[in-house]
mmCIF file of C-alpha atoms in Angstrom:
data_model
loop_
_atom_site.group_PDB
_atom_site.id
_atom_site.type_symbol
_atom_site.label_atom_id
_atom_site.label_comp_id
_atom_site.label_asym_id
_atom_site.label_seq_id
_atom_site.Cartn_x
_atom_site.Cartn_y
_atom_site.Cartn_z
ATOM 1 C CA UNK A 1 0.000 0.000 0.000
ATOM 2 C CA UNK A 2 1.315 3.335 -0.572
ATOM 3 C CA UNK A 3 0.394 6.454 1.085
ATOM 4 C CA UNK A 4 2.208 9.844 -0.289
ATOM 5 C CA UNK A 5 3.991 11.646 2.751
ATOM 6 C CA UNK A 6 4.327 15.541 2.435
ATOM 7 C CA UNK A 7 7.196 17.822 3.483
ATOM 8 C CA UNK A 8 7.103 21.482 3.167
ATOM 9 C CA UNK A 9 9.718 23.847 3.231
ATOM 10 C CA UNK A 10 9.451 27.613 3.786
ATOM 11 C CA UNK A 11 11.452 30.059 2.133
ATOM 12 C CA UNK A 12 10.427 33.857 3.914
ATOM 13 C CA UNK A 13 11.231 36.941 1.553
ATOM 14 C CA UNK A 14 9.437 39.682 3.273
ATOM 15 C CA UNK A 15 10.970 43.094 3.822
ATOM 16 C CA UNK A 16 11.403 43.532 7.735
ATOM 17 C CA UNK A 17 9.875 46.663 9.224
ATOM 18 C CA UNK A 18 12.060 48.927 10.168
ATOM 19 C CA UNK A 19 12.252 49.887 14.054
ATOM 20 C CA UNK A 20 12.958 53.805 14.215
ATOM 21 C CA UNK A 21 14.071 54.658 17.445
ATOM 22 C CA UNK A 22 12.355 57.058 19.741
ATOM 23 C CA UNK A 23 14.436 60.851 21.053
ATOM 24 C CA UNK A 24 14.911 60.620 24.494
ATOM 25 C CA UNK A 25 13.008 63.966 25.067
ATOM 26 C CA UNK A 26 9.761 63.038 23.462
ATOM 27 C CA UNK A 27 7.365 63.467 26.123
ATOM 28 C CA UNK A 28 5.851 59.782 27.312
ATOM 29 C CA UNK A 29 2.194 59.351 26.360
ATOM 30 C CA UNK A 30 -0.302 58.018 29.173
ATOM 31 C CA UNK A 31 2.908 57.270 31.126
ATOM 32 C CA UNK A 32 4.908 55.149 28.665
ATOM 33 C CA UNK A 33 8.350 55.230 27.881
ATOM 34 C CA UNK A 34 8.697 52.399 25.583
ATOM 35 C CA UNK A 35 10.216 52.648 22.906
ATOM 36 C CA UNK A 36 9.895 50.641 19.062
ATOM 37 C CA UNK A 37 13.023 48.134 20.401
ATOM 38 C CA UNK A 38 12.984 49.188 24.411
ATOM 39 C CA UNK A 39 11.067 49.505 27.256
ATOM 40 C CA UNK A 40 8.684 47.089 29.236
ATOM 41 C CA UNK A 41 5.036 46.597 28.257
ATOM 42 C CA UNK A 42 2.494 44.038 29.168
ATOM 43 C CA UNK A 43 0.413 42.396 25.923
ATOM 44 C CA UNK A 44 -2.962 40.053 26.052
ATOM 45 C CA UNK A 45 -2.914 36.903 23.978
ATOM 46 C CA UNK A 46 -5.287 33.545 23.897
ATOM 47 C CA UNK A 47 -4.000 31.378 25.975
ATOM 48 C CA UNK A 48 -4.516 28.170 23.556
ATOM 49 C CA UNK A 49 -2.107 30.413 21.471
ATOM 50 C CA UNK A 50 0.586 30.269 24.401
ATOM 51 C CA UNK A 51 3.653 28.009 23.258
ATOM 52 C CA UNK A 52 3.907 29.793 19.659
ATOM 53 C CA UNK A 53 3.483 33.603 21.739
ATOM 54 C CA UNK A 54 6.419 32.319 24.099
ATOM 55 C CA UNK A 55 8.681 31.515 21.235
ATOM 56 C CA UNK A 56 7.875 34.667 19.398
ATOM 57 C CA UNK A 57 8.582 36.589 22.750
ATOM 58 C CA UNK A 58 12.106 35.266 23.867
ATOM 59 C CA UNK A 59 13.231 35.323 20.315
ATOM 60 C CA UNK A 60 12.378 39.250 19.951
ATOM 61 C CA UNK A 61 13.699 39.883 23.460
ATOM 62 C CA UNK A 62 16.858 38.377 22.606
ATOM 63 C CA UNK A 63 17.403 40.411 19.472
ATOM 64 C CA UNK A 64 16.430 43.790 21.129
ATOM 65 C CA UNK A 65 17.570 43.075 24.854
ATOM 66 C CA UNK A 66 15.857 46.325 26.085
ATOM 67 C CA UNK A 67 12.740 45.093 25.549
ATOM 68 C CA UNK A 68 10.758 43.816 28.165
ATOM 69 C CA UNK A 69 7.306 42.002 26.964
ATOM 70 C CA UNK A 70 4.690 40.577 29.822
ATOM 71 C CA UNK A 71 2.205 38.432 28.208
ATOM 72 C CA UNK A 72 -1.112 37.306 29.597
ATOM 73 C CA UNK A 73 -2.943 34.616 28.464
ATOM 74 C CA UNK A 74 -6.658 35.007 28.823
ATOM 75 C CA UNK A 75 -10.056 34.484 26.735
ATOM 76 C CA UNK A 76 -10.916 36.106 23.545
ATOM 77 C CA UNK A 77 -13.647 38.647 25.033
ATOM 78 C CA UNK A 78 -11.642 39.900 28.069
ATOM 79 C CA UNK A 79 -8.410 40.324 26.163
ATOM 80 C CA UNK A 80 -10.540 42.116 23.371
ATOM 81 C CA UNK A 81 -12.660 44.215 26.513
ATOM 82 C CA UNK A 82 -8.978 45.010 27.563
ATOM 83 C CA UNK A 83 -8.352 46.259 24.202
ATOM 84 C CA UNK A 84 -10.962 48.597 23.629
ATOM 85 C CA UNK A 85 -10.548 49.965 27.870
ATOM 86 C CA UNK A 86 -6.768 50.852 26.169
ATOM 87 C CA UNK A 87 -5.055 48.693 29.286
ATOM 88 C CA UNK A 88 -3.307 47.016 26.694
ATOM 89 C CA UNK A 89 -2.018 48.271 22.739
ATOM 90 C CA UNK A 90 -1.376 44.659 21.545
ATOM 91 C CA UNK A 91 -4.355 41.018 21.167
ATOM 92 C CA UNK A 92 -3.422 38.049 19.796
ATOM 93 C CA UNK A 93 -6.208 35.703 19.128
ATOM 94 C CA UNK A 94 -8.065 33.853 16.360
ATOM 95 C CA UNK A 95 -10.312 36.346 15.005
ATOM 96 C CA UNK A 96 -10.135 39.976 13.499
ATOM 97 C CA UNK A 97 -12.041 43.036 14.605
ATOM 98 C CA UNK A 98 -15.696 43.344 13.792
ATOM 99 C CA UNK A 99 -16.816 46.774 11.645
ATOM 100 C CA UNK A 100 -18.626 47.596 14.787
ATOM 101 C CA UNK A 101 -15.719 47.165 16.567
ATOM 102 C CA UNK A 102 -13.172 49.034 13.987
ATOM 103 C CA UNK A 103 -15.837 52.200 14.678
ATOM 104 C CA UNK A 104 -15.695 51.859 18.272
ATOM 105 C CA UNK A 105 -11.924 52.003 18.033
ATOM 106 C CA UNK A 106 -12.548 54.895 15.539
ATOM 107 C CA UNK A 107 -14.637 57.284 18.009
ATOM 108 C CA UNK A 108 -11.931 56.877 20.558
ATOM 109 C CA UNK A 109 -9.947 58.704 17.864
ATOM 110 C CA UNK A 110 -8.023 55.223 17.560
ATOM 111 C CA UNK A 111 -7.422 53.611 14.351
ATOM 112 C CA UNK A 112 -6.848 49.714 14.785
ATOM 113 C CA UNK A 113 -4.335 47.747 12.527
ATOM 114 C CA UNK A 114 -5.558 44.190 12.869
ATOM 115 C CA UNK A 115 -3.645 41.552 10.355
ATOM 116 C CA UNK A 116 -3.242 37.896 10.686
ATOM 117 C CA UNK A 117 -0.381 36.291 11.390
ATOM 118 C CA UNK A 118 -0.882 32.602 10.528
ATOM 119 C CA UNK A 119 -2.562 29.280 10.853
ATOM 120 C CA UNK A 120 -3.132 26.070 13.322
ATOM 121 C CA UNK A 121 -5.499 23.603 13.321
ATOM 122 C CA UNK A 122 -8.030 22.388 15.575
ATOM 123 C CA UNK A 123 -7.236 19.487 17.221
ATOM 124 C CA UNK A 124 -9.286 16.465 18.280
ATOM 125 C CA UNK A 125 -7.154 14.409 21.420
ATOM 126 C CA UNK A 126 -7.987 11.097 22.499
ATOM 127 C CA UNK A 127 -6.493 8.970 25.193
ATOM 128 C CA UNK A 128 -3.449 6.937 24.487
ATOM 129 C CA UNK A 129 -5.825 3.699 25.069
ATOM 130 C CA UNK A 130 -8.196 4.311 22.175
ATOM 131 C CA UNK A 131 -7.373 3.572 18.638
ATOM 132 C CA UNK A 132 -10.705 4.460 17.187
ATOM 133 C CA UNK A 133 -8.047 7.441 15.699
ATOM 134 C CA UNK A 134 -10.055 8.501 12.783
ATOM 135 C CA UNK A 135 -13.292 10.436 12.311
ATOM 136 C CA UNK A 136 -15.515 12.026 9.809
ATOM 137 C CA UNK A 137 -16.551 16.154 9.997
ATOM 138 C CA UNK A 138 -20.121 14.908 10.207
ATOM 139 C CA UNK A 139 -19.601 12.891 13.741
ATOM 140 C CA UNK A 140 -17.696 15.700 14.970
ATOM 141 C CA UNK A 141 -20.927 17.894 14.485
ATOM 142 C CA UNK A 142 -22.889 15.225 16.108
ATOM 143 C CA UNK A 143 -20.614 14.836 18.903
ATOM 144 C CA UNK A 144 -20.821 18.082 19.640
ATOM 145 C CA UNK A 145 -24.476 19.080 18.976
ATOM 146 C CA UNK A 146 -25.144 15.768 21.376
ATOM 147 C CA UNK A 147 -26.748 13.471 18.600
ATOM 148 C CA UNK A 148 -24.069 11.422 19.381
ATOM 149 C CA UNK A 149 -23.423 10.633 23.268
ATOM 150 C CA UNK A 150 -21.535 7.429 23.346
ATOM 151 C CA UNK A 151 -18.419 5.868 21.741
ATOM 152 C CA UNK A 152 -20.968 3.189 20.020
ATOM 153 C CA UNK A 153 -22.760 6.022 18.268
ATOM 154 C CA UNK A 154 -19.596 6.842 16.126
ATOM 155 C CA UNK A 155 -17.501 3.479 16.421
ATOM 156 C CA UNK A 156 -20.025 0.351 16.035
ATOM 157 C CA UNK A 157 -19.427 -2.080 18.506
ATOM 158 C CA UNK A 158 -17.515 0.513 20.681
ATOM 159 C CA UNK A 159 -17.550 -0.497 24.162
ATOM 160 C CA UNK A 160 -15.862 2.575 25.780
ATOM 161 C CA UNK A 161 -19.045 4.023 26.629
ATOM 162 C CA UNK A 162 -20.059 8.176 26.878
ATOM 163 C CA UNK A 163 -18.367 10.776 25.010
ATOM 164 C CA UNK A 164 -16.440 13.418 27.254
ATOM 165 C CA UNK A 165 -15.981 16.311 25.319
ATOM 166 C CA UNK A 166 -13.211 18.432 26.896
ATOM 167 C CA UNK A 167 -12.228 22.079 26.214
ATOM 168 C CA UNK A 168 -9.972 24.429 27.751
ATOM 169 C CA UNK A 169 -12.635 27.190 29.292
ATOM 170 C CA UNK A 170 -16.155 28.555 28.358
ATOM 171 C CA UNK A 171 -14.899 31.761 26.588
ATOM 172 C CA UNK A 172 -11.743 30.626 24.855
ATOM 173 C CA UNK A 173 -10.689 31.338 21.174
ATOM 174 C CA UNK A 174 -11.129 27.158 20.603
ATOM 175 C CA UNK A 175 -14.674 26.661 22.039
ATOM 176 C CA UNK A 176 -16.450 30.124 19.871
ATOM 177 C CA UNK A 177 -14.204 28.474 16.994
ATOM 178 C CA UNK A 178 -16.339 25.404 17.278
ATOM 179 C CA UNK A 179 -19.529 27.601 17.795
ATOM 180 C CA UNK A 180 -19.197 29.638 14.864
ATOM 181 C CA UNK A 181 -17.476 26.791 12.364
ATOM 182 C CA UNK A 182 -18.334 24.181 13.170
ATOM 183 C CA UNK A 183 -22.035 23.923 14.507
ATOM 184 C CA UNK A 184 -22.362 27.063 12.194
ATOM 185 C CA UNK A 185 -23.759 28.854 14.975
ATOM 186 C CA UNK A 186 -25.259 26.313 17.002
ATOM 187 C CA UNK A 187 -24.713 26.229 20.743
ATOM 188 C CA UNK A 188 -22.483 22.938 21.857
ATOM 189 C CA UNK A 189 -25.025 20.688 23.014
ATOM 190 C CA UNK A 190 -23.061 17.666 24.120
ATOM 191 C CA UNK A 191 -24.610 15.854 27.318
ATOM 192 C CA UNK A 192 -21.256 15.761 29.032
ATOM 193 C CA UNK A 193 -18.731 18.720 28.409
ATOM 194 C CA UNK A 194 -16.010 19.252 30.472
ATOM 195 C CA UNK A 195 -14.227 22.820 30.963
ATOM 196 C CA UNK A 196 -10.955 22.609 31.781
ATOM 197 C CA UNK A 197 -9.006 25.716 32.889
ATOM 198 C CA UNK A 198 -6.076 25.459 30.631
ATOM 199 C CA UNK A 199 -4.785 23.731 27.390
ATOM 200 C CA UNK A 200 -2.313 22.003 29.534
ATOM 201 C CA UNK A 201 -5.476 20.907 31.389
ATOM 202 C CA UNK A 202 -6.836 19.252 28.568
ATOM 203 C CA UNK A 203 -4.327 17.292 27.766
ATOM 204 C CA UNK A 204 -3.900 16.510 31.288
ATOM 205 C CA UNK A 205 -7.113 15.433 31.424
ATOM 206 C CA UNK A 206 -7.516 13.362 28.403
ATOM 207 C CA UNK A 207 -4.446 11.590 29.400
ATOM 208 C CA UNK A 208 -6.419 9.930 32.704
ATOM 209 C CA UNK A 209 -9.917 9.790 30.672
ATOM 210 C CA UNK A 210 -10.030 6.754 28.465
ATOM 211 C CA UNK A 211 -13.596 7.787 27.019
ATOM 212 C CA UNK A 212 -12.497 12.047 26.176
ATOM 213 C CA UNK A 213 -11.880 13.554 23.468
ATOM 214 C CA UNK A 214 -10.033 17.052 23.993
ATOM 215 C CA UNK A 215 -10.304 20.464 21.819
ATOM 216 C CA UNK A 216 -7.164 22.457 21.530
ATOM 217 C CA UNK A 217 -5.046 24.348 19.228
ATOM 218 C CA UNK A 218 -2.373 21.890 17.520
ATOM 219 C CA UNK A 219 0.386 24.095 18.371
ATOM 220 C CA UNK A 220 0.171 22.549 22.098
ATOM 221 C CA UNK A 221 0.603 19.487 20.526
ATOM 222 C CA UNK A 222 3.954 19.290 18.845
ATOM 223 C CA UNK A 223 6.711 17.181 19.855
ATOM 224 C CA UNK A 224 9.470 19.846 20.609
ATOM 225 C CA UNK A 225 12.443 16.656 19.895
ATOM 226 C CA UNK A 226 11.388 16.483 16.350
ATOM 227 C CA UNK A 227 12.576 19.253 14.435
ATOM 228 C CA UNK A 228 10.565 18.351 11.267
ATOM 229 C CA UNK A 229 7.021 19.086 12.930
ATOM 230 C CA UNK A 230 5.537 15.543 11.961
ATOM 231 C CA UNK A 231 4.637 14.055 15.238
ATOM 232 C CA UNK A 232 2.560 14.803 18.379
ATOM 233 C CA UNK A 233 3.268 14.326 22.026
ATOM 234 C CA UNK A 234 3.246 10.481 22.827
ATOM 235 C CA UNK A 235 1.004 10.595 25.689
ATOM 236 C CA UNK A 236 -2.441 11.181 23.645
ATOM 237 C CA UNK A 237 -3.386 10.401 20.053
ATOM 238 C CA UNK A 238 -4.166 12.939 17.857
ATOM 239 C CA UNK A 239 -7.315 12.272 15.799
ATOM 240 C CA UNK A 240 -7.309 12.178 11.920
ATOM 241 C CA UNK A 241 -10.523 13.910 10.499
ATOM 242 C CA UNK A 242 -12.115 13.496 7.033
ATOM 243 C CA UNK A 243 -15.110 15.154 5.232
ATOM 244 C CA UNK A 244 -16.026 12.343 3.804
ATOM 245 C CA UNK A 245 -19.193 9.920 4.839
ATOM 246 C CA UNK A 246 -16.887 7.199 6.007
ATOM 247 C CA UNK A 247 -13.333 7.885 8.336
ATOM 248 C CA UNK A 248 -10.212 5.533 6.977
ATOM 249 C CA UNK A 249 -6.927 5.769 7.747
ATOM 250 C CA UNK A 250 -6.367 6.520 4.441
ATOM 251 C CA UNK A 251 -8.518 9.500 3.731
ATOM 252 C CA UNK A 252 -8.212 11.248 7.250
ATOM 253 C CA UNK A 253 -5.948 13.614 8.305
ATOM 254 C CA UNK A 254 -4.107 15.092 11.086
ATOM 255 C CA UNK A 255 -3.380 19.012 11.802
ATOM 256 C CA UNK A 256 0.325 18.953 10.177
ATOM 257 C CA UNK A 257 1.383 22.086 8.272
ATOM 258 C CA UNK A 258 0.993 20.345 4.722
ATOM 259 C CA UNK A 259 -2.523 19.478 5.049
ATOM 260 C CA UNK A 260 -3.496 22.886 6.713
ATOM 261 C CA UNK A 261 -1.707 25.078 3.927
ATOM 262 C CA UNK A 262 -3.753 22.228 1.165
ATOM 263 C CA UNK A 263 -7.063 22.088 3.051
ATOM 264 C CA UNK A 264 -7.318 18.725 3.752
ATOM 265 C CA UNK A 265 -7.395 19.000 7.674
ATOM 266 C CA UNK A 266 -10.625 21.011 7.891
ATOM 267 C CA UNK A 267 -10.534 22.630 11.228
ATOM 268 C CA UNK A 268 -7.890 25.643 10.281
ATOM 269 C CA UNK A 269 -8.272 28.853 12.021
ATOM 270 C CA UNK A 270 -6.308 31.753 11.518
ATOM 271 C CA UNK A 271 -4.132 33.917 14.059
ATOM 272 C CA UNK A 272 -4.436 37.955 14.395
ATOM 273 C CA UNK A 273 -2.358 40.385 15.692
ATOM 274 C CA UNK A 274 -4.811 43.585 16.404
ATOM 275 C CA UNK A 275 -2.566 46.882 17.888
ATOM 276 C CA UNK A 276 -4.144 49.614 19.021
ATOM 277 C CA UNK A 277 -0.972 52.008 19.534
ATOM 278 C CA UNK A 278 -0.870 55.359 19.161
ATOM 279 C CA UNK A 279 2.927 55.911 20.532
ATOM 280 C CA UNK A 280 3.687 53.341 17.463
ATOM 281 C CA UNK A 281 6.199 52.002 20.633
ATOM 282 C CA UNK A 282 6.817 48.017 21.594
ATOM 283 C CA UNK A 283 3.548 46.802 21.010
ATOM 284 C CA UNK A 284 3.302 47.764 17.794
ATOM 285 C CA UNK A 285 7.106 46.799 16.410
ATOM 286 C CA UNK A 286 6.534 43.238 18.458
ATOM 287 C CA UNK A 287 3.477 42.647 16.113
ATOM 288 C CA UNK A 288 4.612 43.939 13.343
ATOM 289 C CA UNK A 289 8.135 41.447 13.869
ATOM 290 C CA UNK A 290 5.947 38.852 14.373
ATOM 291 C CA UNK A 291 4.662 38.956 10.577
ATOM 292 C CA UNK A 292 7.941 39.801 8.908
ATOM 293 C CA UNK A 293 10.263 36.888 8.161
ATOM 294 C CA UNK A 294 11.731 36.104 11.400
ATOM 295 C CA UNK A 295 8.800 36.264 12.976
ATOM 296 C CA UNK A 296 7.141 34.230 10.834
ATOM 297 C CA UNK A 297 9.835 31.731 10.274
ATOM 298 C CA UNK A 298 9.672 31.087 13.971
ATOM 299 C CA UNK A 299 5.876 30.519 13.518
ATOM 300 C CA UNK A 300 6.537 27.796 11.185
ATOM 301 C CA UNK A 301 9.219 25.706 13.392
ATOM 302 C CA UNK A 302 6.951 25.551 16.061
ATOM 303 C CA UNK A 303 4.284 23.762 13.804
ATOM 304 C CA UNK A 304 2.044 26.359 12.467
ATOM 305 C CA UNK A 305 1.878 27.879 9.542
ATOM 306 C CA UNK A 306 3.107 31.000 8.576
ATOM 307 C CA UNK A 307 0.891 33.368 6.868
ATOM 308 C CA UNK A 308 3.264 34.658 4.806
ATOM 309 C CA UNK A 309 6.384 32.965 2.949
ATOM 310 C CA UNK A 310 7.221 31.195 -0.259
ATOM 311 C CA UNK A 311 5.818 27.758 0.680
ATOM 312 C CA UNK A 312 6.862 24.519 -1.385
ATOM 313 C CA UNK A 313 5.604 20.766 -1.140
ATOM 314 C CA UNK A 314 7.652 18.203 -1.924
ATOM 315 C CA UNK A 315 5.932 15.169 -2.326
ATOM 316 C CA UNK A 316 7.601 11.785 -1.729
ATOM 317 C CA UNK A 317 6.493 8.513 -2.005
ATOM 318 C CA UNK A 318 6.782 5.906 0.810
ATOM 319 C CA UNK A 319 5.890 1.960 0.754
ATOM 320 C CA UNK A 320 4.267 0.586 4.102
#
């Protein structure tokens, strides 16, 4: 049997934004004095987004050593509240700003850059016990809308009994992901969901739950020993997902960066940077850095993918 195996290779030729530097007399605004490559500030992110962030944040530190960035990992709707109360210039998260919110920005005399940043998949965990690995788009939806409630329901002959359906907390970036793309709308309507507090969590808690299946973004997922992004952590199974009728191992697929950039792994959300900055200091050169090359070539080695770069596929042939 053969099965084709993809690589991809990323090749970044985007101009880097230059970083002016600020006088030291101009005057600090609402009390800052940071600067485009200095200072300290404190930043908002999802905190399913939080292995990638923590990359991108040491790496920029240790090219501008002056600079000082305090992340904190919340939900979408406070970080985005925290936003618009101007407590914070910088989001990270999984959606862009709403026209009602790009006015509200506007009648604070505030104009919003918001531009994405790059890619990861939605991924389905499942204890290390259970091989039923693979699954179709259609018993995700009933999974989560509660048609389907037990193991049996999805896997004849499945003796593993309810479905646990386990995210990381009731306002997160994942679960209004799954709302608005998956169920199209829907509310989740599984008999038995589970809210953990953290990603971590989920995994955590998958790990000890033979009859869970966890929601949370695939870059908590990769296996930081392999340098080629192609496997997960060994303590869970990743699920493969199809859309078509029937699952095989064949026609499902897992949340690498090949099959997000072709579109065969169908839960792919996108990553935003939205600054609100009017000193044009840290925040703004820290999200800006994050989408020129370096930035974005560090996206790519932690799994994701980038949103911008020259991407290739090389396709190679393997014999099982």
């Amino acid at each position: 049997m053969k099965r084709t195996t993809f690589y991809i290779t990323v090749g970044l030729a985007i101009l880097l934004t230059g970083f002016s530097s600020c006088s030291g007399e101009k005057k600090p605004v609402n009390g800052r004095t940071d600067t485009p490559t200095s200072g300290t500030i404190e930043f908002y992110a999802d905190e399913s987004f939080s292995p990638v962030i923590n990359e991108l944040k040491e790496q920029f530190e240790f090219k501008y050593p002056k600079a000082h960035l305090q992340p904190h990992y919340t939900n979408e709707i406070e970080g985005l509240q925290t936003l618009k109360d101007m407590k914070t210039c910088l989001l990270i998260t999984s959606r862009g700003l709403l026209p009602s919110e790009i006015s509200y920005f506007k009648s604070k005399r505030q104009l919003p850059q918001c531009f994405p940043i790059g890619y990861d998949g939605l991924a389905l965990i499942v204890n290390k016990a259970n091989n039923d690995t693979c699954i179709t788009v259609k018993d995700v939806k009933r999974v989560l809308s509660g048609e389907a409630k037990d193991w049996s329901d999805i896997v004849p002959g499945s003796k593993r009994g309810a479905i646990e359906v386990v995210f990381d907390n009731k306002q997160s970036a994942t679960l209004h992901y799954v709302v608005d793309s998956i169920l199209d709308g829907k509310p989740i309507d599984a008999p038995t969901v589970v809210a953990a507090k953290t990603s971590k969590d989920v995994i955590d808690y998958v790990d000890q739950t033979p009859n869970a299946i966890g929601v949370i973004g695939s870059n908590w997922l990769n296996d930081r020993r392999d340098s080629t992004n192609t496997t997960f952590q060994k303590n869970i199974h990743v699920m493969s997902v199809t859309v078509k009728d029937q699952a095989t191992p064949m026609n499902s697929w897992k949340p690498y960066q090949a099959y997000l950039l072709d579109g065969r792994y169908p839960f792919a959300r996108t990553l935003y940077c939205i600054i609100v900055d009017p000193q044009k200091g840290l925040p703004n050169s820290f999200g800006n850095w994050i989408a020129g090359p370096t930035g974005q070539l560090i996206i790519f080695k932690t799994g994701l993918l980038p949103y911008r770069g020259d991407i290739t596929i090389k396709t190679v042939k393997t014999r099982r």
